[in-house]
Amino acid sequence: MEDKENANNTDNEMNPEVEHTFAAPSYHFASNHDPNEDTGVYETNQKFVSSMLDRTMPTLLVSGGEYANLKELELENVTPLQFPFGQGGPKQSRRTRISYLECFKLYGRLSLKQFMRADFLLILNHMHGRLRSFNKAIIKCKSQNCGTTLAEKISTLDINDLN
């Protein structure tokens, strides 16, 4: 059963070439086998079961798509294995306020296997280091030397002073 076309359920194409092109990311497993219901991406049930028992997961390669803005990037959206319900990230409001830096340290000390994975720790270490370097730069710019701040001295530099 379909409604008759009207202004509320019909859209006019503005640029048909663009609207019929799909540029979503493509996902490929590192193995040559397409996943199926019985064996996943493995050739046989034995390999699938041994992988589950050893807790070794297949490698998933992602290519294409749009890049995320790092300022808007939320850790729980990037790492669904660590935050399966999309909650518990550093930006979530808590009864007791905790800084992002302390939250990153806590995630690094958790003994749950999903938080001990190298891919998660690499992302976490990058975010932690970026935040620490940003905070350190602010402190250095606010510190005073001879009565003026470093930021004031930098603002008076000329292009010839940099050469």
mmCIF file of the C-alpha atoms, coordinates in Angstrom:
data_MODEL
# 
_entry.id   MODEL 
# 
loop_
_atom_site.group_PDB 
_atom_site.id 
_atom_site.type_symbol 
_atom_site.label_atom_id 
_atom_site.label_alt_id 
_atom_site.label_comp_id 
_atom_site.label_asym_id 
_atom_site.label_entity_id 
_atom_site.label_seq_id 
_atom_site.pdbx_PDB_ins_code 
_atom_site.Cartn_x 
_atom_site.Cartn_y 
_atom_site.Cartn_z 
_atom_site.occupancy 
_atom_site.B_iso_or_equiv 
_atom_site.pdbx_formal_charge 
_atom_site.auth_seq_id 
_atom_site.auth_comp_id 
_atom_site.auth_asym_id 
_atom_site.auth_atom_id 
_atom_site.pdbx_PDB_model_num 
ATOM 1   C CA . MET A 1 1   ? 0.000  0.000   0.000   1.00 0.00 ? 1   MET A CA 1 
ATOM 2   C CA . GLU A 1 2   ? 1.549  3.277   -1.065  1.00 0.00 ? 2   GLU A CA 1 
ATOM 3   C CA . ASP A 1 3   ? 0.419  6.868   -0.607  1.00 0.00 ? 3   ASP A CA 1 
ATOM 4   C CA . LYS A 1 4   ? -0.204 9.049   -3.620  1.00 0.00 ? 4   LYS A CA 1 
ATOM 5   C CA . GLU A 1 5   ? 2.601  11.461  -4.379  1.00 0.00 ? 5   GLU A CA 1 
ATOM 6   C CA . ASN A 1 6   ? 2.193  14.906  -2.826  1.00 0.00 ? 6   ASN A CA 1 
ATOM 7   C CA . ALA A 1 7   ? 4.383  17.777  -1.566  1.00 0.00 ? 7   ALA A CA 1 
ATOM 8   C CA . ASN A 1 8   ? 4.948  16.035  1.798   1.00 0.00 ? 8   ASN A CA 1 
ATOM 9   C CA . ASN A 1 9   ? 6.262  12.706  0.525   1.00 0.00 ? 9   ASN A CA 1 
ATOM 10  C CA . THR A 1 10  ? 8.019  13.654  -2.726  1.00 0.00 ? 10  THR A CA 1 
ATOM 11  C CA . ASP A 1 11  ? 11.443 15.206  -3.153  1.00 0.00 ? 11  ASP A CA 1 
ATOM 12  C CA . ASN A 1 12  ? 12.765 16.824  -6.313  1.00 0.00 ? 12  ASN A CA 1 
ATOM 13  C CA . GLU A 1 13  ? 16.274 15.885  -7.348  1.00 0.00 ? 13  GLU A CA 1 
ATOM 14  C CA . MET A 1 14  ? 18.617 18.858  -7.402  1.00 0.00 ? 14  MET A CA 1 
ATOM 15  C CA . ASN A 1 15  ? 21.676 17.115  -8.865  1.00 0.00 ? 15  ASN A CA 1 
ATOM 16  C CA . PRO A 1 16  ? 20.961 13.537  -10.066 1.00 0.00 ? 16  PRO A CA 1 
ATOM 17  C CA . GLU A 1 17  ? 24.645 12.696  -10.602 1.00 0.00 ? 17  GLU A CA 1 
ATOM 18  C CA . VAL A 1 18  ? 25.490 13.411  -6.970  1.00 0.00 ? 18  VAL A CA 1 
ATOM 19  C CA . GLU A 1 19  ? 22.295 11.999  -5.478  1.00 0.00 ? 19  GLU A CA 1 
ATOM 20  C CA . HIS A 1 20  ? 22.762 8.607   -7.110  1.00 0.00 ? 20  HIS A CA 1 
ATOM 21  C CA . THR A 1 21  ? 26.374 8.276   -5.961  1.00 0.00 ? 21  THR A CA 1 
ATOM 22  C CA . PHE A 1 22  ? 27.104 6.541   -2.696  1.00 0.00 ? 22  PHE A CA 1 
ATOM 23  C CA . ALA A 1 23  ? 30.454 7.396   -1.096  1.00 0.00 ? 23  ALA A CA 1 
ATOM 24  C CA . ALA A 1 24  ? 30.115 5.527   2.172   1.00 0.00 ? 24  ALA A CA 1 
ATOM 25  C CA . PRO A 1 25  ? 33.081 3.737   3.702   1.00 0.00 ? 25  PRO A CA 1 
ATOM 26  C CA . SER A 1 26  ? 33.744 0.176   2.591   1.00 0.00 ? 26  SER A CA 1 
ATOM 27  C CA . TYR A 1 27  ? 34.531 -2.591  5.071   1.00 0.00 ? 27  TYR A CA 1 
ATOM 28  C CA . HIS A 1 28  ? 36.752 -5.560  4.241   1.00 0.00 ? 28  HIS A CA 1 
ATOM 29  C CA . PHE A 1 29  ? 37.915 -8.436  6.407   1.00 0.00 ? 29  PHE A CA 1 
ATOM 30  C CA . ALA A 1 30  ? 41.606 -9.229  6.135   1.00 0.00 ? 30  ALA A CA 1 
ATOM 31  C CA . SER A 1 31  ? 40.827 -12.863 5.260   1.00 0.00 ? 31  SER A CA 1 
ATOM 32  C CA . ASN A 1 32  ? 39.630 -13.715 1.754   1.00 0.00 ? 32  ASN A CA 1 
ATOM 33  C CA . HIS A 1 33  ? 36.352 -15.170 2.969   1.00 0.00 ? 33  HIS A CA 1 
ATOM 34  C CA . ASP A 1 34  ? 33.067 -13.342 3.205   1.00 0.00 ? 34  ASP A CA 1 
ATOM 35  C CA . PRO A 1 35  ? 31.420 -13.681 6.604   1.00 0.00 ? 35  PRO A CA 1 
ATOM 36  C CA . ASN A 1 36  ? 28.585 -16.158 6.897   1.00 0.00 ? 36  ASN A CA 1 
ATOM 37  C CA . GLU A 1 37  ? 26.258 -17.236 9.672   1.00 0.00 ? 37  GLU A CA 1 
ATOM 38  C CA . ASP A 1 38  ? 28.068 -20.446 10.621  1.00 0.00 ? 38  ASP A CA 1 
ATOM 39  C CA . THR A 1 39  ? 31.785 -19.643 10.381  1.00 0.00 ? 39  THR A CA 1 
ATOM 40  C CA . GLY A 1 40  ? 32.057 -15.859 10.485  1.00 0.00 ? 40  GLY A CA 1 
ATOM 41  C CA . VAL A 1 41  ? 35.029 -14.868 8.324   1.00 0.00 ? 41  VAL A CA 1 
ATOM 42  C CA . TYR A 1 42  ? 36.863 -18.141 8.937   1.00 0.00 ? 42  TYR A CA 1 
ATOM 43  C CA . GLU A 1 43  ? 37.048 -21.074 6.499   1.00 0.00 ? 43  GLU A CA 1 
ATOM 44  C CA . THR A 1 44  ? 35.756 -23.743 8.881   1.00 0.00 ? 44  THR A CA 1 
ATOM 45  C CA . ASN A 1 45  ? 33.812 -24.068 12.120  1.00 0.00 ? 45  ASN A CA 1 
ATOM 46  C CA . GLN A 1 46  ? 36.972 -25.339 13.858  1.00 0.00 ? 46  GLN A CA 1 
ATOM 47  C CA . LYS A 1 47  ? 38.886 -22.151 13.049  1.00 0.00 ? 47  LYS A CA 1 
ATOM 48  C CA . PHE A 1 48  ? 35.898 -20.063 14.117  1.00 0.00 ? 48  PHE A CA 1 
ATOM 49  C CA . VAL A 1 49  ? 35.563 -21.857 17.477  1.00 0.00 ? 49  VAL A CA 1 
ATOM 50  C CA . SER A 1 50  ? 39.302 -21.763 18.195  1.00 0.00 ? 50  SER A CA 1 
ATOM 51  C CA . SER A 1 51  ? 39.303 -18.030 17.434  1.00 0.00 ? 51  SER A CA 1 
ATOM 52  C CA . MET A 1 52  ? 36.446 -17.501 19.878  1.00 0.00 ? 52  MET A CA 1 
ATOM 53  C CA . LEU A 1 53  ? 38.193 -19.560 22.572  1.00 0.00 ? 53  LEU A CA 1 
ATOM 54  C CA . ASP A 1 54  ? 41.529 -17.781 22.046  1.00 0.00 ? 54  ASP A CA 1 
ATOM 55  C CA . ARG A 1 55  ? 39.729 -14.426 21.911  1.00 0.00 ? 55  ARG A CA 1 
ATOM 56  C CA . THR A 1 56  ? 41.460 -13.483 18.670  1.00 0.00 ? 56  THR A CA 1 
ATOM 57  C CA . MET A 1 57  ? 39.278 -11.365 16.451  1.00 0.00 ? 57  MET A CA 1 
ATOM 58  C CA . PRO A 1 58  ? 39.514 -10.969 12.687  1.00 0.00 ? 58  PRO A CA 1 
ATOM 59  C CA . THR A 1 59  ? 41.021 -7.781  11.345  1.00 0.00 ? 59  THR A CA 1 
ATOM 60  C CA . LEU A 1 60  ? 38.488 -5.378  9.869   1.00 0.00 ? 60  LEU A CA 1 
ATOM 61  C CA . LEU A 1 61  ? 39.836 -2.891  7.336   1.00 0.00 ? 61  LEU A CA 1 
ATOM 62  C CA . VAL A 1 62  ? 37.882 0.316   6.733   1.00 0.00 ? 62  VAL A CA 1 
ATOM 63  C CA . SER A 1 63  ? 38.477 2.643   3.809   1.00 0.00 ? 63  SER A CA 1 
ATOM 64  C CA . GLY A 1 64  ? 36.698 5.653   2.411   1.00 0.00 ? 64  GLY A CA 1 
ATOM 65  C CA . GLY A 1 65  ? 33.980 7.730   3.999   1.00 0.00 ? 65  GLY A CA 1 
ATOM 66  C CA . GLU A 1 66  ? 34.341 11.133  5.612   1.00 0.00 ? 66  GLU A CA 1 
ATOM 67  C CA . TYR A 1 67  ? 36.909 12.089  8.208   1.00 0.00 ? 67  TYR A CA 1 
ATOM 68  C CA . ALA A 1 68  ? 35.701 12.932  11.696  1.00 0.00 ? 68  ALA A CA 1 
ATOM 69  C CA . ASN A 1 69  ? 36.388 16.275  13.291  1.00 0.00 ? 69  ASN A CA 1 
ATOM 70  C CA . LEU A 1 70  ? 38.770 15.509  16.167  1.00 0.00 ? 70  LEU A CA 1 
ATOM 71  C CA . LYS A 1 71  ? 37.228 18.204  18.367  1.00 0.00 ? 71  LYS A CA 1 
ATOM 72  C CA . GLU A 1 72  ? 33.807 16.552  18.125  1.00 0.00 ? 72  GLU A CA 1 
ATOM 73  C CA . LEU A 1 73  ? 35.109 12.974  18.282  1.00 0.00 ? 73  LEU A CA 1 
ATOM 74  C CA . GLU A 1 74  ? 33.687 11.002  21.200  1.00 0.00 ? 74  GLU A CA 1 
ATOM 75  C CA . LEU A 1 75  ? 35.688 8.062   22.513  1.00 0.00 ? 75  LEU A CA 1 
ATOM 76  C CA . GLU A 1 76  ? 32.603 5.918   23.062  1.00 0.00 ? 76  GLU A CA 1 
ATOM 77  C CA . ASN A 1 77  ? 31.611 6.300   19.377  1.00 0.00 ? 77  ASN A CA 1 
ATOM 78  C CA . VAL A 1 78  ? 35.043 5.275   18.116  1.00 0.00 ? 78  VAL A CA 1 
ATOM 79  C CA . THR A 1 79  ? 35.514 2.271   20.418  1.00 0.00 ? 79  THR A CA 1 
ATOM 80  C CA . PRO A 1 80  ? 32.272 0.282   20.577  1.00 0.00 ? 80  PRO A CA 1 
ATOM 81  C CA . LEU A 1 81  ? 33.985 -2.781  22.116  1.00 0.00 ? 81  LEU A CA 1 
ATOM 82  C CA . GLN A 1 82  ? 34.865 -0.778  25.227  1.00 0.00 ? 82  GLN A CA 1 
ATOM 83  C CA . PHE A 1 83  ? 31.566 1.128   25.381  1.00 0.00 ? 83  PHE A CA 1 
ATOM 84  C CA . PRO A 1 84  ? 28.971 -1.246  23.846  1.00 0.00 ? 84  PRO A CA 1 
ATOM 85  C CA . PHE A 1 85  ? 25.997 0.953   24.744  1.00 0.00 ? 85  PHE A CA 1 
ATOM 86  C CA . GLY A 1 86  ? 27.665 4.249   23.818  1.00 0.00 ? 86  GLY A CA 1 
ATOM 87  C CA . GLN A 1 87  ? 27.857 5.401   27.438  1.00 0.00 ? 87  GLN A CA 1 
ATOM 88  C CA . GLY A 1 88  ? 30.630 5.849   29.965  1.00 0.00 ? 88  GLY A CA 1 
ATOM 89  C CA . GLY A 1 89  ? 32.916 8.064   27.913  1.00 0.00 ? 89  GLY A CA 1 
ATOM 90  C CA . PRO A 1 90  ? 34.921 10.961  29.349  1.00 0.00 ? 90  PRO A CA 1 
ATOM 91  C CA . LYS A 1 91  ? 32.400 13.607  28.235  1.00 0.00 ? 91  LYS A CA 1 
ATOM 92  C CA . GLN A 1 92  ? 29.439 11.942  29.966  1.00 0.00 ? 92  GLN A CA 1 
ATOM 93  C CA . SER A 1 93  ? 28.002 13.929  32.874  1.00 0.00 ? 93  SER A CA 1 
ATOM 94  C CA . ARG A 1 94  ? 28.625 12.287  36.245  1.00 0.00 ? 94  ARG A CA 1 
ATOM 95  C CA . ARG A 1 95  ? 27.433 12.900  39.771  1.00 0.00 ? 95  ARG A CA 1 
ATOM 96  C CA . THR A 1 96  ? 31.048 13.440  40.817  1.00 0.00 ? 96  THR A CA 1 
ATOM 97  C CA . ARG A 1 97  ? 32.846 15.599  38.274  1.00 0.00 ? 97  ARG A CA 1 
ATOM 98  C CA . ILE A 1 98  ? 36.032 14.114  36.858  1.00 0.00 ? 98  ILE A CA 1 
ATOM 99  C CA . SER A 1 99  ? 38.484 15.709  34.444  1.00 0.00 ? 99  SER A CA 1 
ATOM 100 C CA . TYR A 1 100 ? 39.156 14.216  31.037  1.00 0.00 ? 100 TYR A CA 1 
ATOM 101 C CA . LEU A 1 101 ? 42.773 13.598  32.071  1.00 0.00 ? 101 LEU A CA 1 
ATOM 102 C CA . GLU A 1 102 ? 41.773 11.566  35.134  1.00 0.00 ? 102 GLU A CA 1 
ATOM 103 C CA . CYS A 1 103 ? 39.169 9.700   33.091  1.00 0.00 ? 103 CYS A CA 1 
ATOM 104 C CA . PHE A 1 104 ? 41.824 8.723   30.526  1.00 0.00 ? 104 PHE A CA 1 
ATOM 105 C CA . LYS A 1 105 ? 44.095 7.531   33.345  1.00 0.00 ? 105 LYS A CA 1 
ATOM 106 C CA . LEU A 1 106 ? 41.271 5.425   34.786  1.00 0.00 ? 106 LEU A CA 1 
ATOM 107 C CA . TYR A 1 107 ? 40.563 3.751   31.441  1.00 0.00 ? 107 TYR A CA 1 
ATOM 108 C CA . GLY A 1 108 ? 44.266 2.924   31.140  1.00 0.00 ? 108 GLY A CA 1 
ATOM 109 C CA . ARG A 1 109 ? 44.263 1.214   34.554  1.00 0.00 ? 109 ARG A CA 1 
ATOM 110 C CA . LEU A 1 110 ? 41.104 -0.873  34.112  1.00 0.00 ? 110 LEU A CA 1 
ATOM 111 C CA . SER A 1 111 ? 41.749 -4.615  34.172  1.00 0.00 ? 111 SER A CA 1 
ATOM 112 C CA . LEU A 1 112 ? 38.896 -5.558  31.823  1.00 0.00 ? 112 LEU A CA 1 
ATOM 113 C CA . LYS A 1 113 ? 40.223 -7.277  28.690  1.00 0.00 ? 113 LYS A CA 1 
ATOM 114 C CA . GLN A 1 114 ? 38.431 -4.912  26.318  1.00 0.00 ? 114 GLN A CA 1 
ATOM 115 C CA . PHE A 1 115 ? 40.276 -1.936  27.890  1.00 0.00 ? 115 PHE A CA 1 
ATOM 116 C CA . MET A 1 116 ? 43.665 -3.712  27.571  1.00 0.00 ? 116 MET A CA 1 
ATOM 117 C CA . ARG A 1 117 ? 43.495 -3.951  23.773  1.00 0.00 ? 117 ARG A CA 1 
ATOM 118 C CA . ALA A 1 118 ? 46.303 -2.261  21.853  1.00 0.00 ? 118 ALA A CA 1 
ATOM 119 C CA . ASP A 1 119 ? 43.988 -0.432  19.437  1.00 0.00 ? 119 ASP A CA 1 
ATOM 120 C CA . PHE A 1 120 ? 42.046 1.174   22.314  1.00 0.00 ? 120 PHE A CA 1 
ATOM 121 C CA . LEU A 1 121 ? 45.198 2.070   24.262  1.00 0.00 ? 121 LEU A CA 1 
ATOM 122 C CA . LEU A 1 122 ? 46.709 3.680   21.160  1.00 0.00 ? 122 LEU A CA 1 
ATOM 123 C CA . ILE A 1 123 ? 43.681 5.965   20.738  1.00 0.00 ? 123 ILE A CA 1 
ATOM 124 C CA . LEU A 1 124 ? 43.548 6.662   24.477  1.00 0.00 ? 124 LEU A CA 1 
ATOM 125 C CA . ASN A 1 125 ? 47.256 7.496   24.650  1.00 0.00 ? 125 ASN A CA 1 
ATOM 126 C CA . HIS A 1 126 ? 46.910 9.859   21.681  1.00 0.00 ? 126 HIS A CA 1 
ATOM 127 C CA . MET A 1 127 ? 43.966 11.692  23.287  1.00 0.00 ? 127 MET A CA 1 
ATOM 128 C CA . HIS A 1 128 ? 45.750 11.836  26.661  1.00 0.00 ? 128 HIS A CA 1 
ATOM 129 C CA . GLY A 1 129 ? 48.963 13.191  25.138  1.00 0.00 ? 129 GLY A CA 1 
ATOM 130 C CA . ARG A 1 130 ? 47.114 15.772  23.063  1.00 0.00 ? 130 ARG A CA 1 
ATOM 131 C CA . LEU A 1 131 ? 45.228 17.035  26.124  1.00 0.00 ? 131 LEU A CA 1 
ATOM 132 C CA . ARG A 1 132 ? 48.397 17.196  28.250  1.00 0.00 ? 132 ARG A CA 1 
ATOM 133 C CA . SER A 1 133 ? 50.331 19.094  25.576  1.00 0.00 ? 133 SER A CA 1 
ATOM 134 C CA . PHE A 1 134 ? 47.448 21.562  25.179  1.00 0.00 ? 134 PHE A CA 1 
ATOM 135 C CA . ASN A 1 135 ? 47.297 22.173  28.946  1.00 0.00 ? 135 ASN A CA 1 
ATOM 136 C CA . LYS A 1 136 ? 51.072 22.582  29.118  1.00 0.00 ? 136 LYS A CA 1 
ATOM 137 C CA . ALA A 1 137 ? 51.035 25.141  26.279  1.00 0.00 ? 137 ALA A CA 1 
ATOM 138 C CA . ILE A 1 138 ? 48.362 27.196  28.081  1.00 0.00 ? 138 ILE A CA 1 
ATOM 139 C CA . ILE A 1 139 ? 50.413 27.217  31.283  1.00 0.00 ? 139 ILE A CA 1 
ATOM 140 C CA . LYS A 1 140 ? 53.547 28.312  29.426  1.00 0.00 ? 140 LYS A CA 1 
ATOM 141 C CA . CYS A 1 141 ? 51.703 31.135  27.651  1.00 0.00 ? 141 CYS A CA 1 
ATOM 142 C CA . LYS A 1 142 ? 50.245 32.364  30.958  1.00 0.00 ? 142 LYS A CA 1 
ATOM 143 C CA . SER A 1 143 ? 53.582 32.319  32.811  1.00 0.00 ? 143 SER A CA 1 
ATOM 144 C CA . GLN A 1 144 ? 55.295 35.688  33.220  1.00 0.00 ? 144 GLN A CA 1 
ATOM 145 C CA . ASN A 1 145 ? 58.860 36.624  32.428  1.00 0.00 ? 145 ASN A CA 1 
ATOM 146 C CA . CYS A 1 146 ? 60.121 40.163  33.133  1.00 0.00 ? 146 CYS A CA 1 
ATOM 147 C CA . GLY A 1 147 ? 56.571 41.382  33.841  1.00 0.00 ? 147 GLY A CA 1 
ATOM 148 C CA . THR A 1 148 ? 54.998 40.282  30.545  1.00 0.00 ? 148 THR A CA 1 
ATOM 149 C CA . THR A 1 149 ? 53.450 36.990  29.578  1.00 0.00 ? 149 THR A CA 1 
ATOM 150 C CA . LEU A 1 150 ? 54.819 34.786  26.820  1.00 0.00 ? 150 LEU A CA 1 
ATOM 151 C CA . ALA A 1 151 ? 51.583 35.279  24.879  1.00 0.00 ? 151 ALA A CA 1 
ATOM 152 C CA . GLU A 1 152 ? 52.095 39.072  24.893  1.00 0.00 ? 152 GLU A CA 1 
ATOM 153 C CA . LYS A 1 153 ? 55.668 38.660  23.659  1.00 0.00 ? 153 LYS A CA 1 
ATOM 154 C CA . ILE A 1 154 ? 54.556 36.339  20.841  1.00 0.00 ? 154 ILE A CA 1 
ATOM 155 C CA . SER A 1 155 ? 51.820 38.782  19.801  1.00 0.00 ? 155 SER A CA 1 
ATOM 156 C CA . THR A 1 156 ? 54.394 41.542  19.222  1.00 0.00 ? 156 THR A CA 1 
ATOM 157 C CA . LEU A 1 157 ? 56.622 39.417  16.958  1.00 0.00 ? 157 LEU A CA 1 
ATOM 158 C CA . ASP A 1 158 ? 57.054 40.531  13.377  1.00 0.00 ? 158 ASP A CA 1 
ATOM 159 C CA . ILE A 1 159 ? 57.480 38.187  10.411  1.00 0.00 ? 159 ILE A CA 1 
ATOM 160 C CA . ASN A 1 160 ? 61.144 39.255  10.196  1.00 0.00 ? 160 ASN A CA 1 
ATOM 161 C CA . ASP A 1 161 ? 61.694 38.102  13.796  1.00 0.00 ? 161 ASP A CA 1 
ATOM 162 C CA . LEU A 1 162 ? 60.715 34.575  12.794  1.00 0.00 ? 162 LEU A CA 1 
ATOM 163 C CA . ASN A 1 163 ? 63.210 34.366  9.914   1.00 0.00 ? 163 ASN A CA 1 
# 
